[in-house]
Amino acid sequence: MEIGKGQMKIFYTANHQLHSPEFEVFNGEQVPHSEIPSRVENILATLREEEYELTPVESVTNEQELLNILTTIHDPNYISWLQSTHPTEAIYPSVFNFLNQQLLHGHLSIQWGNFCTDMFTPLLPNTWTVALTTAQTMYAAGQEILNGQPNVTVIGRPPGHHAGRSRIGGYCYLNNAAIAAQLLSEKGTVAILDVDYHHGNGTQDIFYDRADVLTCSIHADPRRKFPYFAGLENETGVRAGKKSNKNFPLAAEITNEQYQPVLEEAIHWISSHKPNFLIISLGLDTHESDPIADFKLTTEYYQKMARTLQQLNLPTLVVLEGGYSTEAIGRNMVSFLKGFS
Ligand code: Q9C
Ligand code: ZN
């Protein structure tokens, strides 16, 4: 057994393939969807080759507790609509609600426009089932941390960090990191560090007025990349959450050498707030081969990234966010996991 394997418990969602979007809509055109089952299948296959022990989460065993958490971090109207709506085909929004009155009438493509922000995030017949299983997996992972397991990783889909309190998008439906953060926040201060290529706007939104969950994101500058409408340095939190959010927007083609000092600055910011728990929103779309992104991080670098994160010396929950190279994503995840010892 490799160093570190025993210290890291890995959960995955066994049913993720039931959520399989075919296309997204960009400028009126259908383009193949990037957030597809082969992402997670490639990771699981690579982890099995490397003889990691994997624990599947197959069913929802804590539905009431999950719904309590979900209606705390998300608008209860959104959660109840998602839970009770049973689309028989893929639903894409047609009109977006800009007043937030949530008049739930009309075709499902109108109703979906109450809650979503873009045409990249279709509602599919099994979206709720799969997203809720991933939520259950996050709950189980959070419980492991509370039971004293030092490091836990969740390999799941769909991702979560673009899902905000009442507006979701960017391939995300329920905010997975926020589910675990809400659970852990009952026992201490939580820091969420988002290293996905894209700004973690949903996570920022959910905790923007709270001091008990710090949020920090390193990402492509939103002046040129999704989510476009959030992610600048001057977004630092409000009310009780003043100064509890930190953003690091970066230029294109960032290399390992350019990324590392930013990561160290983020870690310094986090440690100055003395949190009790760390959640890593791990997007592997920062890799040099990613088809929708333009950073230049290498496979080897993810090991160094993980070692750097360990300097915080905190119980750590890692959750997969983006990463769209279905060839490299498994190797990149293994490299990251090897950095834990
Ligand atoms: N056709 C996450 O990484 N823009 N979401 C796609 C490419 C949306 C990314 C444009 C990117 C969303 C979790
Ligand atoms: Zn991303």
Coordinates of C-alpha atoms and ligand atoms in Angstrom, one line a residue:
M1 CA 0.0 0.0 0.0
E2 CA 1.3 3.5 -0.9
I3 CA 1.9 6.0 1.7
G4 CA -1.3 8.0 2.4
K5 CA -3.8 5.5 1.1
G6 CA -4.8 4.5 4.6
Q7 CA -5.3 8.1 5.6
M8 CA -7.6 8.9 2.8
K9 CA -11.1 7.5 2.6
I10 CA -12.6 7.7 -0.9
F11 CA -16.4 7.7 -1.5
Y12 CA -18.0 7.7 -4.9
T13 CA -21.6 7.9 -6.2
A14 CA -22.5 4.6 -7.8
N15 CA -25.4 6.0 -9.8
H16 CA -23.8 9.0 -11.4
Q17 CA -24.2 7.7 -15.0
L18 CA -28.0 8.2 -14.8
H19 CA -27.3 12.0 -15.2
S20 CA -25.9 12.3 -18.7
P21 CA -26.4 15.6 -20.5
E22 CA -26.0 15.4 -24.2
F23 CA -25.5 19.0 -25.2
E24 CA -25.3 22.6 -23.9
V25 CA -26.5 25.6 -25.8
F26 CA -24.0 28.4 -26.7
N27 CA -25.1 31.3 -28.9
G28 CA -28.0 29.4 -30.1
E29 CA -26.0 26.3 -31.2
Q30 CA -26.0 22.9 -29.6
V31 CA -22.5 21.8 -28.6
P32 CA -21.5 18.5 -27.0
H33 CA -21.8 18.7 -23.2
S34 CA -18.5 18.6 -21.2
E35 CA -19.8 17.3 -17.9
I36 CA -20.3 13.7 -18.9
P37 CA -20.1 10.3 -17.1
S38 CA -16.8 9.2 -18.6
R39 CA -15.1 11.9 -16.4
V40 CA -15.8 10.0 -13.2
E41 CA -15.5 6.6 -14.9
N42 CA -12.0 7.5 -16.0
I43 CA -11.1 8.5 -12.4
L44 CA -12.6 5.4 -10.9
A45 CA -10.8 3.1 -13.4
T46 CA -7.5 4.8 -12.7
L47 CA -7.9 4.6 -8.9
R48 CA -8.8 0.9 -9.2
E49 CA -5.6 0.3 -11.3
E50 CA -3.7 2.0 -8.5
E51 CA -5.4 -0.2 -6.0
Y52 CA -7.1 2.5 -4.0
E53 CA -10.0 1.3 -1.9
L54 CA -13.3 2.9 -3.0
T55 CA -16.5 3.1 -1.1
P56 CA -19.7 3.4 -3.1
V57 CA -22.7 5.4 -1.8
E58 CA -25.7 3.8 -3.5
S59 CA -28.7 5.1 -1.7
V60 CA -30.1 8.0 0.3
T61 CA -30.3 7.0 3.9
N62 CA -30.6 10.4 5.6
E63 CA -33.2 12.1 3.4
Q64 CA -34.7 14.3 6.1
E65 CA -31.4 15.5 7.4
L66 CA -30.2 16.1 3.8
L67 CA -33.3 18.1 3.1
N68 CA -32.8 20.2 6.2
I69 CA -29.3 21.0 5.1
L70 CA -30.3 21.6 1.5
T71 CA -33.1 24.0 2.5
T72 CA -30.6 25.9 4.7
I73 CA -28.0 26.4 1.9
H74 CA -30.5 26.7 -0.9
D75 CA -33.8 28.5 -1.4
P76 CA -36.4 26.0 -0.1
N77 CA -38.6 26.9 -3.1
Y78 CA -35.9 25.7 -5.4
I79 CA -35.4 22.5 -3.5
S80 CA -39.0 21.6 -3.3
W81 CA -39.6 22.3 -7.0
L82 CA -36.5 20.2 -7.9
Q83 CA -37.7 17.4 -5.7
S84 CA -41.3 17.4 -7.0
T85 CA -40.7 18.0 -10.7
H86 CA -40.3 14.9 -12.8
P87 CA -39.3 15.8 -16.3
T88 CA -39.6 13.1 -18.9
E89 CA -37.1 14.7 -21.2
A90 CA -34.2 17.2 -21.0
I91 CA -35.4 20.7 -20.0
Y92 CA -33.4 23.8 -21.1
P93 CA -34.5 27.2 -19.9
S94 CA -36.3 29.5 -22.4
V95 CA -36.8 32.7 -20.4
F96 CA -34.8 33.7 -17.2
N97 CA -36.6 35.1 -14.2
F98 CA -35.0 38.5 -13.4
L99 CA -37.3 39.6 -10.6
N100 CA -37.2 36.5 -8.4
Q101 CA -40.9 36.3 -7.9
Q102 CA -40.8 32.6 -8.7
L103 CA -44.2 32.3 -10.4
L104 CA -44.2 28.6 -11.1
H105 CA -46.4 28.3 -14.2
G106 CA -46.1 27.4 -17.8
H107 CA -43.9 24.9 -19.6
L108 CA -41.1 23.4 -17.6
S109 CA -38.6 25.3 -19.8
I110 CA -40.2 28.5 -18.3
Q111 CA -40.2 27.1 -14.7
W112 CA -36.6 26.1 -15.0
G113 CA -35.8 29.7 -15.9
N114 CA -36.8 30.6 -12.4
F115 CA -33.7 29.0 -11.0
C116 CA -31.0 28.6 -13.5
T117 CA -28.6 31.2 -15.0
D118 CA -27.4 29.7 -18.3
M119 CA -28.2 27.2 -21.0
F120 CA -25.4 24.9 -20.0
T121 CA -27.3 23.2 -17.2
P122 CA -30.3 21.1 -18.4
L123 CA -32.7 19.5 -16.0
L124 CA -32.8 15.8 -16.9
P125 CA -35.2 13.0 -15.8
N126 CA -32.6 11.7 -13.2
T127 CA -30.9 14.9 -12.2
W128 CA -32.5 15.1 -8.8
T129 CA -31.9 11.4 -8.0
V130 CA -28.2 11.7 -8.9
A131 CA -27.6 15.1 -7.3
L132 CA -29.3 13.9 -4.1
T133 CA -27.1 10.8 -4.0
T134 CA -24.0 13.0 -4.4
A135 CA -25.5 15.1 -1.5
Q136 CA -25.8 11.9 0.5
T137 CA -22.1 11.1 -0.3
M138 CA -21.1 14.6 1.0
Y139 CA -23.1 14.0 4.1
A140 CA -21.3 10.6 4.7
A141 CA -18.0 12.2 4.0
G142 CA -18.7 15.0 6.5
Q143 CA -19.7 12.4 9.1
E144 CA -16.4 10.6 8.5
I145 CA -14.5 13.8 9.2
L146 CA -16.5 14.3 12.4
N147 CA -15.7 10.8 13.4
G148 CA -12.0 11.5 13.2
Q149 CA -11.0 10.4 9.7
P150 CA -8.3 13.0 8.7
N151 CA -8.9 13.0 5.0
V152 CA -11.9 12.1 2.9
T153 CA -12.4 12.5 -0.9
V154 CA -15.7 12.4 -2.8
I155 CA -15.7 11.5 -6.5
G156 CA -19.1 12.5 -7.7
R157 CA -21.2 14.1 -10.3
P158 CA -22.8 16.5 -11.0
P159 CA -20.4 19.1 -9.6
G160 CA -21.7 21.8 -7.2
H161 CA -19.7 25.0 -6.9
H162 CA -21.7 27.1 -9.4
A163 CA -24.9 26.3 -7.5
G164 CA -25.9 29.3 -5.4
R165 CA -28.6 29.9 -2.9
S166 CA -31.4 30.3 -5.4
R167 CA -29.7 30.5 -8.8
I168 CA -27.7 27.6 -10.2
G169 CA -25.8 26.9 -13.4
G170 CA -22.4 25.9 -14.8
Y171 CA -23.3 22.1 -14.8
C172 CA -24.2 22.3 -11.1
Y173 CA -27.5 21.7 -9.3
L174 CA -26.8 21.2 -5.6
N175 CA -23.8 22.7 -3.9
N176 CA -21.9 19.7 -2.8
A177 CA -19.1 21.5 -0.9
A178 CA -21.7 23.7 0.8
I179 CA -23.6 20.6 2.0
A180 CA -20.5 19.3 3.9
A181 CA -19.6 22.8 5.0
Q182 CA -23.1 23.3 6.5
L183 CA -22.8 20.0 8.4
L184 CA -19.2 20.7 9.7
S185 CA -20.1 24.3 10.6
E186 CA -22.2 23.0 13.5
K187 CA -18.9 21.8 15.1
G188 CA -16.4 24.6 14.1
T189 CA -15.3 27.1 11.6
V190 CA -15.0 25.7 8.0
A191 CA -12.7 27.0 5.2
I192 CA -13.6 26.2 1.6
L193 CA -10.7 26.5 -0.9
D194 CA -11.9 26.3 -4.5
V195 CA -9.1 25.5 -6.9
D196 CA -11.4 24.7 -9.9
Y197 CA -10.5 26.7 -13.0
H198 CA -13.8 28.6 -12.7
H199 CA -14.7 30.9 -9.9
G200 CA -16.8 29.2 -7.2
N201 CA -19.6 31.7 -7.4
G202 CA -22.3 29.5 -6.0
T203 CA -20.3 28.7 -2.9
Q204 CA -19.4 32.3 -2.5
D205 CA -23.0 33.3 -2.8
I206 CA -24.2 30.8 -0.2
F207 CA -21.8 31.8 2.5
Y208 CA -21.3 35.5 1.6
D209 CA -22.9 36.8 4.8
R210 CA -21.5 34.2 7.2
A211 CA -18.3 34.2 9.2
D212 CA -18.4 30.5 10.2
V213 CA -17.7 29.4 6.6
L214 CA -14.8 31.1 4.9
T215 CA -14.7 30.9 1.1
C216 CA -11.6 31.4 -1.1
S217 CA -11.3 30.8 -4.8
I218 CA -8.4 30.8 -7.3
H219 CA -9.7 31.0 -10.8
A220 CA -9.6 32.4 -14.3
D221 CA -10.5 36.1 -14.4
P222 CA -14.3 36.4 -14.8
R223 CA -13.7 39.3 -17.1
R224 CA -12.9 36.7 -19.7
K225 CA -14.3 33.4 -18.5
F226 CA -17.4 31.8 -16.9
P227 CA -19.1 32.6 -14.6
Y228 CA -18.4 36.2 -15.9
F229 CA -20.6 38.0 -13.3
A230 CA -18.6 37.2 -10.1
G231 CA -15.1 36.4 -9.0
L232 CA -13.2 39.7 -8.6
E233 CA -10.9 40.7 -5.7
N234 CA -13.3 43.3 -4.4
E235 CA -15.9 40.7 -3.4
T236 CA -15.0 40.2 0.2
G237 CA -18.3 39.4 2.0
V238 CA -21.1 41.3 3.7
R239 CA -22.5 41.8 7.2
A240 CA -21.3 39.0 9.5
G241 CA -19.4 37.6 6.5
K242 CA -17.3 40.8 5.9
K243 CA -13.8 39.8 5.0
S244 CA -14.7 36.1 5.0
N245 CA -14.5 35.7 1.2
K246 CA -11.3 36.0 -0.9
N247 CA -10.9 35.8 -4.7
F248 CA -7.7 35.3 -6.8
P249 CA -8.6 36.0 -10.4
L250 CA -5.8 34.9 -12.7
A251 CA -4.7 35.5 -16.3
A252 CA -4.6 32.8 -19.0
E253 CA -1.9 30.2 -19.3
I254 CA -0.9 30.1 -15.7
T255 CA 2.0 27.7 -15.1
N256 CA 2.9 25.6 -12.0
E257 CA 5.5 28.2 -11.0
Q258 CA 3.0 31.1 -11.3
Y259 CA 0.2 29.2 -9.5
Q260 CA 2.2 28.1 -6.5
P261 CA 2.7 31.5 -4.9
V262 CA -1.0 32.3 -5.3
L263 CA -1.9 29.0 -3.6
E264 CA 0.5 29.8 -0.8
E265 CA -1.1 33.2 -0.4
A266 CA -4.6 31.6 -0.3
I267 CA -3.4 29.2 2.4
H268 CA -1.9 32.0 4.4
W269 CA -5.2 33.9 4.2
I270 CA -7.1 30.7 5.3
S271 CA -4.7 29.9 8.2
S272 CA -5.0 33.5 9.5
H273 CA -8.7 32.8 10.2
K274 CA -7.9 29.7 12.2
P275 CA -10.5 27.3 10.8
N276 CA -11.2 23.8 12.2
F277 CA -12.0 22.1 8.9
L278 CA -10.9 22.4 5.3
I279 CA -12.9 21.6 2.2
I280 CA -11.2 21.6 -1.1
S281 CA -13.3 22.1 -4.2
L282 CA -11.0 20.3 -6.6
G283 CA -11.5 21.2 -10.2
L284 CA -9.1 19.4 -12.5
D285 CA -9.9 21.7 -15.3
T286 CA -6.7 23.7 -14.4
H287 CA -4.8 21.0 -16.3
E288 CA -2.8 21.9 -19.4
S289 CA -4.9 19.4 -21.5
D290 CA -8.3 20.6 -20.4
P291 CA -10.5 21.2 -23.5
I292 CA -12.5 24.2 -22.1
A293 CA -9.9 26.0 -20.0
D294 CA -6.5 27.6 -20.6
F295 CA -4.3 27.1 -17.5
K296 CA -1.1 25.1 -17.9
L297 CA -0.8 23.0 -14.7
T298 CA 0.8 19.6 -15.1
T299 CA -0.2 16.2 -13.8
E300 CA 2.9 16.2 -11.4
Y301 CA 1.9 19.6 -10.0
Y302 CA -1.3 18.3 -8.4
Q303 CA 0.8 16.2 -6.0
K304 CA 2.7 19.4 -5.0
M305 CA -0.7 21.2 -4.7
A306 CA -1.9 18.6 -2.2
R307 CA 1.3 18.7 -0.2
T308 CA 1.0 22.5 0.0
L309 CA -2.6 22.2 1.2
Q310 CA -1.5 19.8 3.9
Q311 CA 0.6 22.6 5.5
L312 CA -2.7 23.8 6.9
N313 CA -2.8 20.6 9.0
L314 CA -6.6 20.4 9.1
P315 CA -9.1 17.6 8.7
T316 CA -9.7 17.8 5.0
L317 CA -12.6 16.9 2.7
V318 CA -11.8 17.0 -1.0
V319 CA -14.7 17.1 -3.5
L320 CA -14.4 16.8 -7.3
E321 CA -15.8 19.8 -9.2
G322 CA -14.8 20.3 -12.9
G323 CA -12.2 18.7 -15.1
Y324 CA -13.1 17.8 -18.7
S325 CA -10.1 16.0 -20.1
T326 CA -11.6 12.5 -19.9
E327 CA -8.1 11.1 -20.7
A328 CA -6.0 12.9 -18.1
I329 CA -8.5 13.4 -15.3
G330 CA -7.8 10.0 -13.6
R331 CA -4.0 10.5 -13.6
N332 CA -4.5 14.0 -12.2
M333 CA -6.7 12.8 -9.4
V334 CA -4.1 10.0 -8.5
S335 CA -1.3 12.6 -8.6
F336 CA -3.3 14.8 -6.2
L337 CA -4.1 11.9 -3.8
K338 CA -0.5 10.9 -3.7
G339 CA 0.3 14.3 -2.2
F340 CA -1.5 13.3 1.0
S341 CA 0.6 11.4 3.5
Ligands
Q9C1 N1 -18.7 25.4 -24.2 C1 -17.5 23.5 -13.8 O1 -16.3 23.4 -14.1 N2 -19.0 27.3 -19.9 N3 -18.3 24.2 -14.6 C2 -18.9 26.3 -20.9 C3 -17.9 25.8 -23.1 C4 -19.5 26.7 -18.6 C5 -17.9 24.8 -15.8 C6 -18.5 26.9 -22.2 C7 -18.4 26.2 -17.8 C8 -19.0 25.6 -16.5 C9 -18.0 22.9 -12.6
ZN2 ZN -14.6 24.4 -13.6

